[in-house]
Coordinates of C-alpha atoms in Angstrom, one line a residue:
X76 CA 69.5 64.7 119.5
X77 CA 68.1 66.5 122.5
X78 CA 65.2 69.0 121.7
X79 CA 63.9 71.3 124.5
X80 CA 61.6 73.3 122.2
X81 CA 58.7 71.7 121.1
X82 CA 57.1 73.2 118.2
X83 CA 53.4 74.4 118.0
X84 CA 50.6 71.7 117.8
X85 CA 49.5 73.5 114.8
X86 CA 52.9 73.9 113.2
X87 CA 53.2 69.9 113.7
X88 CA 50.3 69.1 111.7
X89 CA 51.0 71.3 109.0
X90 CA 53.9 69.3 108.4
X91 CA 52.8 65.5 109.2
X92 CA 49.8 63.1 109.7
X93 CA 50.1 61.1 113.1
X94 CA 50.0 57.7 113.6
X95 CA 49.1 56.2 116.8
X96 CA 49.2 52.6 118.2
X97 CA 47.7 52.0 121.5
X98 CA 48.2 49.3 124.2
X99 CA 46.3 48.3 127.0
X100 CA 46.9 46.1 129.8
X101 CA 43.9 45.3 131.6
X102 CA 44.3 43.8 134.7
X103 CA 41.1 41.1 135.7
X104 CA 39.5 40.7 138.8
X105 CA 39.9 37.1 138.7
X106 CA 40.3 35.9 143.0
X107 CA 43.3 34.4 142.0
X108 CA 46.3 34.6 140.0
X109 CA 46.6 33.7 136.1
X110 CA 48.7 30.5 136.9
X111 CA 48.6 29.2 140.4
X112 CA 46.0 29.9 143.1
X113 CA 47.5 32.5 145.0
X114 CA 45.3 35.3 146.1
X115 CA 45.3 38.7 144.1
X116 CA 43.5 40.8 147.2
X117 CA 44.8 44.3 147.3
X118 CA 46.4 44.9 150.3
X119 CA 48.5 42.1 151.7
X120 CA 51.9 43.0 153.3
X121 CA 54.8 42.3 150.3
X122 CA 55.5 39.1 149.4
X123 CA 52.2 37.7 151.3
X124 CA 50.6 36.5 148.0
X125 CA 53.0 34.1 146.4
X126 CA 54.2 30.8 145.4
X127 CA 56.8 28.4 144.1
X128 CA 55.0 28.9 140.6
X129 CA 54.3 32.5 140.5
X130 CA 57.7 32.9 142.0
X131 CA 59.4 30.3 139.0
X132 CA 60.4 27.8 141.4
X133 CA 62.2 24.9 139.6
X134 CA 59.6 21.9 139.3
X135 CA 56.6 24.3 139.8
X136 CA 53.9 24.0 137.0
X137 CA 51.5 26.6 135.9
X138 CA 47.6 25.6 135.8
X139 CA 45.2 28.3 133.5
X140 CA 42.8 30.2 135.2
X141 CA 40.0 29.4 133.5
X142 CA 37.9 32.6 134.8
X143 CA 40.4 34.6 132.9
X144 CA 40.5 32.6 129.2
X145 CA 36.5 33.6 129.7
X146 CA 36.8 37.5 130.7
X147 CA 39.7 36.9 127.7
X148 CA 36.7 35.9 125.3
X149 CA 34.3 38.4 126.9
X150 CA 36.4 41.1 125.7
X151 CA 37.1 40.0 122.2
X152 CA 33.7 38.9 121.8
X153 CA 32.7 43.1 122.9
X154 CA 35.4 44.3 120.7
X155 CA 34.2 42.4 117.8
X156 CA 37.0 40.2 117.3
X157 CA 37.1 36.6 115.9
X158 CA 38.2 34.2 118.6
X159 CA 40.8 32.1 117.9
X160 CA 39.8 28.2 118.0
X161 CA 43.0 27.3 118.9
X162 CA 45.5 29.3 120.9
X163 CA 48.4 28.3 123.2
X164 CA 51.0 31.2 125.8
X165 CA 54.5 31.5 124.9
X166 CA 57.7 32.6 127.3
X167 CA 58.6 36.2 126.2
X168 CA 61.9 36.3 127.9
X169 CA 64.0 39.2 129.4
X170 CA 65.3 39.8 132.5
X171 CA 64.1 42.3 134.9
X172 CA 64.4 42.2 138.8
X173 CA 59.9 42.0 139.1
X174 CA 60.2 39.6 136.9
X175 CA 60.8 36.8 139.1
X176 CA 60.7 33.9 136.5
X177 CA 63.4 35.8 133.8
X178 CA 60.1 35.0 131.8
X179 CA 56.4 36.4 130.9
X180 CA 53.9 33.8 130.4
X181 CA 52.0 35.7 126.8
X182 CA 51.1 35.2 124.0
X183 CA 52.6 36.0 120.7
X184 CA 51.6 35.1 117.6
X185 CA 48.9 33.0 118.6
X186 CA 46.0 35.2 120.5
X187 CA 42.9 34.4 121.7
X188 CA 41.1 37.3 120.2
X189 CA 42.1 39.2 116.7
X190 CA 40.6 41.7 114.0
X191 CA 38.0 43.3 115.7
X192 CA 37.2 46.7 115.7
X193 CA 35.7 49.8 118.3
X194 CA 33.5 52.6 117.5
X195 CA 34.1 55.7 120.1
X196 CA 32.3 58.6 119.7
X197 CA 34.2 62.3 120.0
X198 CA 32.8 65.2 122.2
X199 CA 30.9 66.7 118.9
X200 CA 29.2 63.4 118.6
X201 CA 31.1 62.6 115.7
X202 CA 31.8 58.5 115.3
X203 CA 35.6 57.3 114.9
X204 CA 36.1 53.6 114.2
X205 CA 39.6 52.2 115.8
X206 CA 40.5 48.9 114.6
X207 CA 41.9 46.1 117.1
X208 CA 44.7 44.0 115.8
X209 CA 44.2 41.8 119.1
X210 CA 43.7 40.9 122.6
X211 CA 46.0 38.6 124.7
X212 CA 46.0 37.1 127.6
X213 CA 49.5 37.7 130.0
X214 CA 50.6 37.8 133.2
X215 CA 51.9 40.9 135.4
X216 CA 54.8 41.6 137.1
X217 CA 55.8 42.2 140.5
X218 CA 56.6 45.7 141.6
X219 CA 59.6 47.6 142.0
X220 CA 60.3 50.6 144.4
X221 CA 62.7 52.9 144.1
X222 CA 64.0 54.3 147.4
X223 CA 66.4 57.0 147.4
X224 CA 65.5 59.2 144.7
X225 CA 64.2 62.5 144.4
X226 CA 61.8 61.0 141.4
X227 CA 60.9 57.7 142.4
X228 CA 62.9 56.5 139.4
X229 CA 65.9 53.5 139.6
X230 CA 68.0 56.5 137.9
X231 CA 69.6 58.0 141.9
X232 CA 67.8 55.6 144.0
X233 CA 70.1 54.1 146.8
X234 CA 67.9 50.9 146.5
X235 CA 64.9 49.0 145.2
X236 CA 61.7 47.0 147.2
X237 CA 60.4 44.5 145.5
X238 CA 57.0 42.5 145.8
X239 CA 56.0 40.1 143.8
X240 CA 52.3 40.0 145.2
X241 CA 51.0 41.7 141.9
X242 CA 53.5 39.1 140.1
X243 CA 51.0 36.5 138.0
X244 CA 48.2 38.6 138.0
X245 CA 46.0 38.0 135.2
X246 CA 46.0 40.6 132.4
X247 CA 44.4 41.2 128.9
X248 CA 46.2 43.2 126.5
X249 CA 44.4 45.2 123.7
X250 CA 46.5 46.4 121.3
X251 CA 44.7 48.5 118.3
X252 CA 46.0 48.6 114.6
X253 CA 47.7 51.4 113.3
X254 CA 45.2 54.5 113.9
X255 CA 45.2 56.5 111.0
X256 CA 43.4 59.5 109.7
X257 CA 42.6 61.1 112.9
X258 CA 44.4 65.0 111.6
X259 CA 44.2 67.4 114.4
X260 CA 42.1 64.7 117.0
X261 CA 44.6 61.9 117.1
X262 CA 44.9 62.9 121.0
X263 CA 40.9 63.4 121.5
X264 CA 40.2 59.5 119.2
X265 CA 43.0 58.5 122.0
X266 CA 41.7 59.6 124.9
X267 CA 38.4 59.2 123.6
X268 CA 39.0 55.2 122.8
X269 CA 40.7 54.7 126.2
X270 CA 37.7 56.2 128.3
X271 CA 35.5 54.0 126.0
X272 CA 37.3 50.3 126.3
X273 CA 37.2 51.5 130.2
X274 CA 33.1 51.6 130.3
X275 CA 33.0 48.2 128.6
X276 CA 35.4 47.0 130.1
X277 CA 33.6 47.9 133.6
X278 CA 30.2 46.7 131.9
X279 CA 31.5 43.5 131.2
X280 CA 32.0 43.0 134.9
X281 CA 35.9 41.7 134.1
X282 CA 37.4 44.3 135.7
X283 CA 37.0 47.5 137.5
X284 CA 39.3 48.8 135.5
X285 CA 40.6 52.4 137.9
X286 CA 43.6 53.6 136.2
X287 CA 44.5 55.5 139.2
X288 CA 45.2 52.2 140.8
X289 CA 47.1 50.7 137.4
X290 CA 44.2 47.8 137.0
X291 CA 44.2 49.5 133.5
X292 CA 46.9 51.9 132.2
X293 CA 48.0 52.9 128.2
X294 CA 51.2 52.7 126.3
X295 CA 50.8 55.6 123.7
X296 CA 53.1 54.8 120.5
X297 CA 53.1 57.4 118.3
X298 CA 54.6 58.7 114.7
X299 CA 55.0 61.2 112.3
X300 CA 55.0 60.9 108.7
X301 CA 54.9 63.6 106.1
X302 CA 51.9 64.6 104.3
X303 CA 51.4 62.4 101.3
X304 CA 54.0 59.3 102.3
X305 CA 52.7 55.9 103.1
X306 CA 55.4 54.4 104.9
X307 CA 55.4 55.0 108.7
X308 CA 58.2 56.9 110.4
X309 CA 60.1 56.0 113.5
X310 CA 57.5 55.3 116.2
X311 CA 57.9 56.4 120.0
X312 CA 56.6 54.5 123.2
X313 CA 55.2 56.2 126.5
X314 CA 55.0 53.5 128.9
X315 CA 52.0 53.5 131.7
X316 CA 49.9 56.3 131.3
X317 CA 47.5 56.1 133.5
X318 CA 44.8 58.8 133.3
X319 CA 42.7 59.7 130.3
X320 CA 43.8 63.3 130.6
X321 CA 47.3 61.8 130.6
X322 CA 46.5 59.6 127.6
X323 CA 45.2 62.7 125.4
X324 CA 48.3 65.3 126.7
X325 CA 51.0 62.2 126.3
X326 CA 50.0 61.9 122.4
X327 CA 50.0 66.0 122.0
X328 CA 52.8 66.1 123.9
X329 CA 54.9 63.7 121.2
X330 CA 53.1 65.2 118.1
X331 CA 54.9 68.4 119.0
X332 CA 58.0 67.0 120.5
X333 CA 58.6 64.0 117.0
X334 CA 57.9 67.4 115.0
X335 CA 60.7 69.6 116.5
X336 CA 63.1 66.5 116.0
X337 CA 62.5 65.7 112.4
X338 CA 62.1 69.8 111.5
X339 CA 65.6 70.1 113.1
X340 CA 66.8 67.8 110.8
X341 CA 67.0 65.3 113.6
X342 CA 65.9 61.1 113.4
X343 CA 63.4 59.7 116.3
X344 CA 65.0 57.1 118.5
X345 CA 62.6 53.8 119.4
X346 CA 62.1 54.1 122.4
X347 CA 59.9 53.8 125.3
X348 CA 59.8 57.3 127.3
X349 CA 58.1 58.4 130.6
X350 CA 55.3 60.7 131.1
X351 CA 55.3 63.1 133.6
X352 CA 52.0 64.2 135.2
X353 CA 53.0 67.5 136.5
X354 CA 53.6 69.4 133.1
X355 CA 52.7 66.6 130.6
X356 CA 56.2 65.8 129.3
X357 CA 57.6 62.9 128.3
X358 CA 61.5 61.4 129.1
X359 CA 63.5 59.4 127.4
X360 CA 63.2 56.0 128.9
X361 CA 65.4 52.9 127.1
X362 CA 65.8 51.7 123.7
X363 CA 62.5 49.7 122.5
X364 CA 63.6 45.7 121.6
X365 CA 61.9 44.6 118.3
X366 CA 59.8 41.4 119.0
X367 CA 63.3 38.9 118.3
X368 CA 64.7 40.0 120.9
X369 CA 62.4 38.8 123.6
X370 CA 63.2 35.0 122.1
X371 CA 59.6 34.1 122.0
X372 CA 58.8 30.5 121.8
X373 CA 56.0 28.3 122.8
X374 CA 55.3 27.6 126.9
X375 CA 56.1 23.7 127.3
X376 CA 54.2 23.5 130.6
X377 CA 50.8 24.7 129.4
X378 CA 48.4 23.1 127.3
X379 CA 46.9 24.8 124.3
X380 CA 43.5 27.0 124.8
X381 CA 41.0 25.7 122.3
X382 CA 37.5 27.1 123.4
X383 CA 34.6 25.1 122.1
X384 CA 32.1 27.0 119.6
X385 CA 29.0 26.5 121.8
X386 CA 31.1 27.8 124.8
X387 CA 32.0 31.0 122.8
X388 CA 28.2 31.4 121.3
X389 CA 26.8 31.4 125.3
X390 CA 29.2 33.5 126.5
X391 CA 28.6 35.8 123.5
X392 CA 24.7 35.7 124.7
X393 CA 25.8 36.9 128.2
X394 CA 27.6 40.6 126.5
X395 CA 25.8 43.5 128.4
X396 CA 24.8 46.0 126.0
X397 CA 27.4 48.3 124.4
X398 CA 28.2 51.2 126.6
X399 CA 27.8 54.2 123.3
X400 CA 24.4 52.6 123.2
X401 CA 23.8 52.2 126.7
X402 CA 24.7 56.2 126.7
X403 CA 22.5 57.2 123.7
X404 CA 19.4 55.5 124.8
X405 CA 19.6 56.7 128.7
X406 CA 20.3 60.4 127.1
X407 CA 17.1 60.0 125.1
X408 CA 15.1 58.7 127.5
X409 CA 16.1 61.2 130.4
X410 CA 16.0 64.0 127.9
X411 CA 19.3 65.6 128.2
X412 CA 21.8 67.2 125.9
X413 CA 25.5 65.7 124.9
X414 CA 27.1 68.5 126.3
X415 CA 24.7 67.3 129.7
X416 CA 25.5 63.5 129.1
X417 CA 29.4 64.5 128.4
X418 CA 29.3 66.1 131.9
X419 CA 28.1 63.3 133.1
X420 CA 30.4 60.8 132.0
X421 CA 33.5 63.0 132.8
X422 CA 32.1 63.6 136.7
X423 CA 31.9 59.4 136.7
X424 CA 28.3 59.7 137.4
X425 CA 26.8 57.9 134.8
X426 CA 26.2 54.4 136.8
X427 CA 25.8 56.0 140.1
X428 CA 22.6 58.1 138.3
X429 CA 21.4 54.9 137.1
X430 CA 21.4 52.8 140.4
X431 CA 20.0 55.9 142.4
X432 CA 16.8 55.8 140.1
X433 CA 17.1 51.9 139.9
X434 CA 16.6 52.6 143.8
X435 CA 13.3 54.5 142.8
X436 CA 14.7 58.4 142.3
X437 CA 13.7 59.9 139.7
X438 CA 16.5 60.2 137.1
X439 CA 16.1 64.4 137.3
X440 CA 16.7 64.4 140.9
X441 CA 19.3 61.6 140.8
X442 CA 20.6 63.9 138.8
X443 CA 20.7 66.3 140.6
X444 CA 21.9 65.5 143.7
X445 CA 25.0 63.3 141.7
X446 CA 26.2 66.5 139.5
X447 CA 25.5 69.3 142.3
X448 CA 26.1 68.7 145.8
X449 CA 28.1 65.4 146.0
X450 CA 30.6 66.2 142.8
X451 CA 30.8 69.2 144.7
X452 CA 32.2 67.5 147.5
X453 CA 34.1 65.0 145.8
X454 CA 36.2 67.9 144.3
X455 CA 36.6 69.5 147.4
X456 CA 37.7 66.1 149.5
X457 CA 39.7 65.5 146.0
X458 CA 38.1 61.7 145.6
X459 CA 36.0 60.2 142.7
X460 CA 32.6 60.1 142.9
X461 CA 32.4 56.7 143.4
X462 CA 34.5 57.0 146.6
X463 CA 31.9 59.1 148.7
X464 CA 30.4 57.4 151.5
X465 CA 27.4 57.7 150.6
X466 CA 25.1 54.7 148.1
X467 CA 22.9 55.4 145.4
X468 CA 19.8 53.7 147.7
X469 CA 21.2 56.2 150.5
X470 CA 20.5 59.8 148.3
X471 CA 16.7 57.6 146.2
X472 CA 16.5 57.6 150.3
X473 CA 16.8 61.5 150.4
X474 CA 14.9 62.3 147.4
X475 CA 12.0 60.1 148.9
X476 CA 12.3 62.5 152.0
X477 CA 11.9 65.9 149.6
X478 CA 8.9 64.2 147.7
X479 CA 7.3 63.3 150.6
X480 CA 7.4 67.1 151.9
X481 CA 9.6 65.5 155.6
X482 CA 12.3 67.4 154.1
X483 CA 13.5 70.4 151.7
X484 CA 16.4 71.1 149.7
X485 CA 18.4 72.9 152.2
X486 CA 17.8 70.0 155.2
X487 CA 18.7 67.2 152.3
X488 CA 21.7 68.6 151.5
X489 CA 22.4 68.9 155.8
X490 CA 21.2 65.0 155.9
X491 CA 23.5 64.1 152.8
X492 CA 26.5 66.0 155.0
X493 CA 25.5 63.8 157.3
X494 CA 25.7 60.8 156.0
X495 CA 29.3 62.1 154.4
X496 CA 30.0 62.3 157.5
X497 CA 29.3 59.2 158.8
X498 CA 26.5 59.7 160.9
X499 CA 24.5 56.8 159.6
X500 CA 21.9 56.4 156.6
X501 CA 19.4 59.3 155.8
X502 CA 16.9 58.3 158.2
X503 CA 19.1 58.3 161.3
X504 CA 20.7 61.6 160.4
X505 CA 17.3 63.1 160.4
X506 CA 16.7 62.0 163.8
X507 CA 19.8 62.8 165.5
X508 CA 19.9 66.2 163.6
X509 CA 16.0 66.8 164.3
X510 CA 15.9 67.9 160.6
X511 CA 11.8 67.2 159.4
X512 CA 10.7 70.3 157.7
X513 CA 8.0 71.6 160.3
X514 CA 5.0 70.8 159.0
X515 CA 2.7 71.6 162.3
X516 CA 0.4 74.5 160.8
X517 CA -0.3 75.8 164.6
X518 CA 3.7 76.2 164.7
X519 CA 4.0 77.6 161.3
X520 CA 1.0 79.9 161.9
X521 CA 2.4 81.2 165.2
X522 CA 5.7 81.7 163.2
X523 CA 3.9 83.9 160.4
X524 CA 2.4 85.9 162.9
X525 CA 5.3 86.6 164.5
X526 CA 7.1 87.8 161.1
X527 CA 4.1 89.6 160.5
X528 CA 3.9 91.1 163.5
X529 CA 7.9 92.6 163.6
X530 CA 8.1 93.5 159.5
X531 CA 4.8 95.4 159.9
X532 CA 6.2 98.0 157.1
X533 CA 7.0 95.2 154.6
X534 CA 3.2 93.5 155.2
X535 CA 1.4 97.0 154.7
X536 CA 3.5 97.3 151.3
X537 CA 2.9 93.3 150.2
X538 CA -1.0 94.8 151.1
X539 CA -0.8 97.6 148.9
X540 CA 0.2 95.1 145.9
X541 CA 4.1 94.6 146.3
X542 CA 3.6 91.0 146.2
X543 CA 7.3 90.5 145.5
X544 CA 8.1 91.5 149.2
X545 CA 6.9 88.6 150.6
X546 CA 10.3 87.0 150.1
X547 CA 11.4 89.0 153.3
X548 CA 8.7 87.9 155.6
X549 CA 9.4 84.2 154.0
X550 CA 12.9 84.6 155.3
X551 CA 12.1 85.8 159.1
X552 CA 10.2 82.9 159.2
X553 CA 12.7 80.4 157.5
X554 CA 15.1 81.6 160.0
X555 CA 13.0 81.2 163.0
X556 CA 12.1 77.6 161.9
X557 CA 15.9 76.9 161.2
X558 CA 15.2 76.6 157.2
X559 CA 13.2 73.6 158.8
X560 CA 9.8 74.9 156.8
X561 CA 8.0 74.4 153.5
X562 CA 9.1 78.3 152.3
X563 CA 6.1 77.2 149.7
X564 CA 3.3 76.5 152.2
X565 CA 5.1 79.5 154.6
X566 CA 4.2 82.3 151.6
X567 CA 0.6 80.8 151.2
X568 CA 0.2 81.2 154.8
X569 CA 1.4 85.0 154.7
X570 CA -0.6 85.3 151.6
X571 CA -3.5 84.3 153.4
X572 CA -3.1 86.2 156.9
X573 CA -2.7 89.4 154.7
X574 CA -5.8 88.9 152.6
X575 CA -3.7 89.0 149.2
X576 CA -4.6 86.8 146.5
X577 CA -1.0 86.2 144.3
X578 CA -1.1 86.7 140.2

């Protein structure tokens, strides 16, 4: 049944609990592929990157990477799962054309990390535990373009592109329990648990794990149930989400959308269904296969995975620690709020903040300069922060400059445009630009006198006690210096020529 009227978020929740299950594919940044030693560099013309195995030659024979069974155990050990002792891939089989084998290497029913469990923390600071039924360890496929279209879709393409350069590429899949209880947050506990598994996943060093470039993306399921039944209703799957906004708007999206179908008197299909970024919709996509129907059985070409204990117990010793902790103790230490820290996170700043006073900034002007001017022009250039030109030593480098008095505020934020721009590192861009904050006190004397000499109204009144007009004369010479003077030592000087004592 086709509903295009969804019915209020509200209205939906009156009615029925959701139930969300979430999947995410994780793709490592091993140098080479899960089965064969092809390079997985970003980049490479199509087809550049691939083999008789990773293309399922007959006679080829895969070989584990073993950098990716150990990111595999990093993240189970992280998400507190048990890790399996013995483990072994199986061939989930189904034909698609980025497929290239007819076959993904996976696992099934054996995986190498299961029954763990991740605490996220909501914007009111409010703890939500989601449970993790497991993590696997799988291959990618290749990638299909769809030429033709108006969407970008197979459905009115003329044809389809395919490279099979991403095809073999190691990837972990996390895949929670059912999440129950969440009420009225299931989409903030989703988006919320996304953005977290992304921060360890980055501080586990496995992956960089950008979404905007599908090295991590989320398949929402979701379900309604009435208020005061057990048994779970008909369950929906949006494929490839790949934003946290996305994640969050998806799983409102099919609260509302599950809730006009069943109040019509309608049934949900399984299915997996498309999100659509420009008015956070989903479409339907194809009918969902139940795990039988992928014919799962056990790879014959691959040995089984049986970690040692002692190898599992180092590796557990290596676990950076836990990002929510990481976050609490810098936002004690630094002194900020949540609402501050939230900022923070959702500008990507977090880690830049950190290695700027790591670079010996002080963490109020890292800061600073992270949250004001350079998220500033992120937005404006539409890039994330991490994508300036720009380093964290580069802007400690500027603050150093303001501490030292060579610079102020306004010439920093001329020498970070600067750099932006490509003029070089901070020190260069102060020379070309001949931006040091004149500090000669025979210029900056001559350039008092001066303001004195053609504001003579406004010095008789900052003589008669108007104090507060000194801002002008502060001004005429901030302009004739080219903002290039200390406006603090320029209103002492003033002070001083006039014979007023401040306070």
């Amino acid at each position: 049944m086709t509903v295009t009227e969804l019915v209020s978020y509200e209205s939906a929740l009156a009615e029925y609990d959701p139930v969300m299950g979430l999947e995410v594919h994780v793709e490592l940044g091993t140098k080479t592929k899960m089965f064969c030693g092809c390079s997985t560099e970003l980049g490479a013309a199509p087809n550049s990157q691939t083999c008789p195995t990773c293309l399922g030659m007959p006679g080829s024979l895969p070989v584990v990477n073993a950098i990716g069974v150990e990111s595999a155990i990093k993240i189970g050990l992280a998400l507190n799962c048990e890790i399996a002792e013995w483990c072994r891939f199986a061939r989930k089989n189904y034909f698609y054309p980025d497929m290239p084998k007819n076959f993904q290497t996976s696992q099934y029913d054996e995986p190498i990390a299961f029954n763990g469990y991740l605490d996220v923390q909501l914007e009111d600071g409010e703890i939500f535990r989601v449970e993790i039924e497991r993590a696997h360890m799988e291959e990618d496929t290749g990638k299909s373009t769809h030429v033709g279209g108006a969407t970008g879709r197979i459905h009115g393409a003329s044809h389809s592109l395919l490279d099979y350069n991403r095809a073999g590429i190691p990837l972990i899949e996390i895949v929670t329990k059912p999440i129950e209880g969440a009420g009225e947050r299931a989409p903030e506990v989703a988006k919320a648990y996304v953005a977290e598994l992304r921060e360890l996943i980055k501080a586990l060093g496995v992956s960089e794990a950008r979404m905007e470039m599908g090295q991590m993306r989320c398949d929402v399921n979701l379900s309604l149930r009435p208020h005061g039944r057990e048994k779970f209703g008909t369950r929906s799957e949006t494929k490839n989400v790949n934003s946290l906004r996305s994640v969050e708007r998806a799983a409102r999206f099919e609260i509302q959308r599950h809730a006009a179908v069943l109040g019509s008197g309608g049934t949900i299909v399984q299915e997996t269904r498309h999100f659509h970024e420009e008015d956070g919709s989903t479409t339907s996509g194809r009918v969902k296969e139940e795990a039988e129907d992928y014919r799962y059985f056990p790879e014959p070409d691959l040995v089984p995975v049986a970690p040692p204990r002692e190898w599992v117990e180092e590796l557990r010793g290596t676990l950076p620690e836990l990002p929510r902790l990481r976050r609490n103790r810098l936002r004690e230490e630094w002194g900020v709020s949540e609402h501050d820290m939230q900022s923070i996170l959702n500008a990507g700043a977090l880690d830049l903040i950190v290695a700027t006073a790591d670079a010996g900034a002080p963490a109020d002007q890292a800061r600073k300069w992270w949250m004001g001017e350079l998220a500033r022009n992120a937005n404006e250039s539409g890039r994330a922060l991490d994508q300036l030109p720009i380093t964290p030593e580069q802007v400690a480098r500027v603050t150093a400059l303001v501490a030292s008095g060579d610079l102020n505020d306004k010439l920093a934020r001329q020498v970070i445009e600067g750099v932006l721009a490509g003029e070089g590192d901070p020190d260069t861009v102060v020379e070309k630009r001949g931006l040091k904050v004149v500090s000669d006190e025979g210029a900056l004397g001559t350039a008092v006198d001066e303001a004195i000499a053609g504001n003579a109204a406004v010095a008789d009144k900052i003589r008669g006690g108007k104090v507060a007009a000194v801002g002008a004369l502060v001004g005429a010479v901030m302009k004739a210096t080219r903002g290039q003077a200390d406006a603090a030592r320029v209103k002492e000087l003033i002070l001083e020529k006039l014979g007023v004592t401040e306070g």
